[in-house]
Amino acid sequence: MARADRPILLVEDNPDDEELTLMSLRDAGIKNPIHVARDGVDALAWLEAREPAALPAVVLLDLGLPRLDGFEVLARLRARAETREVAVVVLTSSDVAADIARSYRLGVNSYVRKPVEFGEFAEAVRRLGLYWLVLNEPPQTTEVSHG
Amino acid sequence: MAERILVVDDSLTVRMDLGEAFDAAGHATELCASLAEARHALAGRLPALVVLDVVLPDGDGVELLGALRADPRTAAVPVILLSSESEVHDRIRGLERGADAYIAKPYDAAYLTSRVTELLRKERDRGHDRAMDRASVLVIDDSPTYRNALCAMLSDAGYAVLSAASGEEGLRRAVDERPDAVVVDGVMPDLDGPDVIRRIRLDPGLASTPCLLLTASEGAVVEVEALDAGADAYARKTDEPSIVLARVAALMRSSRESMRRGSSASLLGPKRILAVDDSPTFLDALATALGDDGYEVVKARSGEEALALLAHQSVDCILLDRVLPGLSGLATCQRMKDVAELRRVPLVMLTSLEEPEAMIESINAGADDHVVKSGDFGIVRARVRAQLRRKQFEDEHFRVRDALTRKEAEAAAARAAAEARQVLLDELAQKNAALARHSAELERLNAELETFAYSVSHDLRQPLRGMDGFSKVLLERHQDGLDAQARHYLGRISAGAQRMSQLIDGLLALSRVSRQPLARRPVKLDELARKVVARLMDGDPARAVDVVIAPDLRAQADPALVESVLENLLGNAWKFTARRARASIEVGAEPGSGTPTFFVRDNGAGFDMAYAKKLFGPFQRMHAAADFEGTGIGLATVQRVVHRHGGRIWADSAPDRGATFYFTLDVPEAEHGAR
């Protein structure tokens, strides 16, 4: 699948943040399909159902989620061979050192704090999008992936 | 080593008689006929005891005695004066000079031998295991200089010297070595002098050890305190050393005297009877009769003489004539019974009158018994025997009772001490438990604070983002529907959200500073200040600020926390000098040694010191928001960091005259030990 077609998974339970994030991605000129999961369980279910070639280009993951929190999602993603190499960016309000450390320990690719000020927020999302969808080279995926 | 008795008497008969008697009792003897011979004998190995005649061809025996007592080498040798001079004043003189006993001639050999044996035994019991060499003094003083000086002086004077550097050590040595005297410093770190003396007085084995208290202070108060504690004498450290030496010598002498005075200590020893009668014939006859019974008889011819003698020597029984010149028999009896130490000595009144009134008067005056004089001393002797027996039983009874009482008192004291200790232990346990509870509570509160801080950072920021975001979206993308006023209000909503975000950031920073552990390392504040200033300049390149940072500002502190202090203080200085044409900021340390006082100074807007108290309170601001924006939390954070380091922070300023913030990062040098 061409990169421009690969989806973005946004895992975010808050409707305001969801709207602002989507708005910012669009403003940045990113046209990839975006799937929104509102809790950890849905996010994992959606991911597990994807074909390897249709895995998202990047997962934007909030930490504070109902049912299964962001850390759990991350841990399980990394535990499955199929999803071990999916790019995950934690996008969260928390700047607590323990959260940052834990995320990296669990294998996150990047940790971004959501600014309160909208201008900064939009800028951060834009840069994220451009980096992960355009600049970064994702790992090559094969039809049949072995663990 | 057989104990050798030195006999000094110019009469050959006496020498041979005593030589035989002592020999039979198992003692070795050396016989001298004159003072010169005696001195020669004493220059060599000291005898265990000296029997010394008073009237000698080459001098006065009492003078030799005086010399013996003044020389520390011989000061402790027991001396029995043997004299045909049996006037009371001669006796008193001899006793004052330091004789252990004064026996009148003609003497009873058996009596004399038993006195000798008794004295020798007493000397041995006092712990003189070593050969009769020098008297020993224990010096207790925590000052090594003074202690060594005093020990050297005493040693030069011929004493055996023991020393201790503390009260506890001193007591241990006193118990182990039983010194002849103790010299103790008044002020010492653990037990002070009076305490040491009190403890000595409580110990049955040491109770009679003479104690000299050394004080550095002047005045009667000191003397009273010293005597109160049971010291026998005191001397000032500032006195001439020879004075201290003389006091020690006097102590030694008087201790021997008081031992003599209490010589009825032995219940089984020979008894001494004081016979008081103005008729010399009667007195001699009585003395002879009683002497045959084995008593030592001391003769006095008047009440005054009797009282004078009793001041120097104790007796076991008093025979008192009712009719005396000067002080009457009754008055003498009353005087004697008035003295606490004499009250229990049996007193038998002798009289020529056989009237019941006389008897009653005598008993009322305090006499224990009343006997009519007669040529036959049988009754007197019987009464004396009876009184002595009674006294002996009483003494034994009292001794046993005292021992029991003391044991009870000791047991009670031990119990009380154990109880007190238990109370303290219980209190300690309680306090520890309370402390543990408080610690647990603090841990719990800290954990709660963590959770709170976490949810604040996460949950409060999100709605603010929404507020700011949608306001701005409205502003940017829906301008058509909005008039100027609407746009203005949206701007204010957005500003409000951002401000609240800053406040949250400030609060979180403040709370973090309290919770995170302090890691002290060597820190160079000048380097940290340069970093902070560089960041400030990066953020605002247009501004021209003169910054002067003193070199080499060192401290032991947490680097991250100190950096936040400098960020806050320098950030404020940067902000408040914004309106100055030539802004200047200085970072340095106040001159002086000890804990450094750092400062950050600016020439900016300053503030009114009247409000200085509010300066460090959270949310307190010195200026209207319109003039200088700020959350007002920064200084609260700075203060908390400084306090966590144990330091202080304060400010000095005046409106429009800039401000200086001073701070330290450690407790003052003087308090280091307490930490």
PDB file of C-alpha atoms in Angstrom, chain A residues 14-17 19-20 23 27 62-64 71 92-96 99 113-119 121, chain B residues 453-454 457-459 461-470 472-473 476-477 494 497-498 501 505 508 512:
ATOM      1  CA  ASN A  14     -11.847  13.047  24.609  1.00  0.00           C
ATOM      2  CA  PRO A  15     -14.075  14.506  21.834  1.00  0.00           C
ATOM      3  CA  ASP A  16     -12.534  17.987  22.087  1.00  0.00           C
ATOM      4  CA  ASP A  17      -9.002  16.745  21.739  1.00  0.00           C
ATOM      5  CA  GLU A  19     -11.651  17.293  17.007  1.00  0.00           C
ATOM      6  CA  LEU A  20      -8.682  19.583  17.484  1.00  0.00           C
ATOM      7  CA  MET A  23      -8.483  19.585  12.463  1.00  0.00           C
ATOM      8  CA  ASP A  27      -4.701  21.781   8.179  1.00  0.00           C
ATOM      9  CA  ASP A  62      -3.262   9.032  24.434  1.00  0.00           C
ATOM     10  CA  LEU A  63      -2.385   7.556  27.824  1.00  0.00           C
ATOM     11  CA  GLY A  64      -5.535   8.178  29.828  1.00  0.00           C
ATOM     12  CA  PHE A  71       0.437   1.753  28.502  1.00  0.00           C
ATOM     13  CA  THR A  92      -0.683  13.137  26.039  1.00  0.00           C
ATOM     14  CA  SER A  93      -1.171  15.963  28.559  1.00  0.00           C
ATOM     15  CA  SER A  94       1.106  14.306  31.089  1.00  0.00           C
ATOM     16  CA  ASP A  95       4.695  15.514  31.468  1.00  0.00           C
ATOM     17  CA  VAL A  96       5.351  13.325  34.461  1.00  0.00           C
ATOM     18  CA  ASP A  99       5.124   8.269  32.443  1.00  0.00           C
ATOM     19  CA  ARG A 113       3.257  16.444  25.280  1.00  0.00           C
ATOM     20  CA  LYS A 114       0.081  18.104  24.067  1.00  0.00           C
ATOM     21  CA  PRO A 115       0.428  21.878  24.555  1.00  0.00           C
ATOM     22  CA  VAL A 116      -2.536  23.773  25.941  1.00  0.00           C
ATOM     23  CA  GLU A 117      -2.091  26.717  23.610  1.00  0.00           C
ATOM     24  CA  PHE A 118      -3.755  25.859  20.363  1.00  0.00           C
ATOM     25  CA  GLY A 119      -1.201  27.391  18.061  1.00  0.00           C
ATOM     26  CA  PHE A 121      -0.702  22.254  19.602  1.00  0.00           C
TER      27      PHE A 121
ATOM     28  CA  ALA B 453      -0.244  16.231  41.074  1.00  0.00           C
ATOM     29  CA  TYR B 454      -0.586  13.595  38.410  1.00  0.00           C
ATOM     30  CA  SER B 457      -1.276  17.625  35.193  1.00  0.00           C
ATOM     31  CA  HIS B 458      -3.351  15.277  33.136  1.00  0.00           C
ATOM     32  CA  ASP B 459      -6.958  16.131  33.745  1.00  0.00           C
ATOM     33  CA  ARG B 461      -4.918  20.680  31.123  1.00  0.00           C
ATOM     34  CA  GLN B 462      -7.232  18.974  28.715  1.00  0.00           C
ATOM     35  CA  PRO B 463     -10.281  21.227  29.154  1.00  0.00           C
ATOM     36  CA  LEU B 464      -7.999  24.242  28.925  1.00  0.00           C
ATOM     37  CA  ARG B 465      -6.739  22.991  25.643  1.00  0.00           C
ATOM     38  CA  GLY B 466     -10.308  22.717  24.472  1.00  0.00           C
ATOM     39  CA  MET B 467     -11.108  26.279  25.568  1.00  0.00           C
ATOM     40  CA  ASP B 468      -8.085  27.726  23.924  1.00  0.00           C
ATOM     41  CA  GLY B 469      -8.368  25.579  20.849  1.00  0.00           C
ATOM     42  CA  PHE B 470     -11.971  26.320  20.010  1.00  0.00           C
ATOM     43  CA  LYS B 472      -8.803  30.221  18.333  1.00  0.00           C
ATOM     44  CA  VAL B 473     -10.547  28.120  15.737  1.00  0.00           C
ATOM     45  CA  GLU B 476      -9.242  32.025  12.704  1.00  0.00           C
ATOM     46  CA  ARG B 477     -11.894  30.298  10.697  1.00  0.00           C
ATOM     47  CA  SER B 494      -8.077  32.085  25.113  1.00  0.00           C
ATOM     48  CA  ALA B 497      -7.062  29.385  29.459  1.00  0.00           C
ATOM     49  CA  GLN B 498      -3.392  29.963  28.889  1.00  0.00           C
ATOM     50  CA  SER B 501      -2.226  26.556  32.238  1.00  0.00           C
ATOM     51  CA  ASP B 505       2.591  24.462  35.632  1.00  0.00           C
ATOM     52  CA  LEU B 508       3.131  21.441  39.819  1.00  0.00           C
ATOM     53  CA  ARG B 512       7.539  18.704  42.802  1.00  0.00           C
TER      54      ARG B 512
END
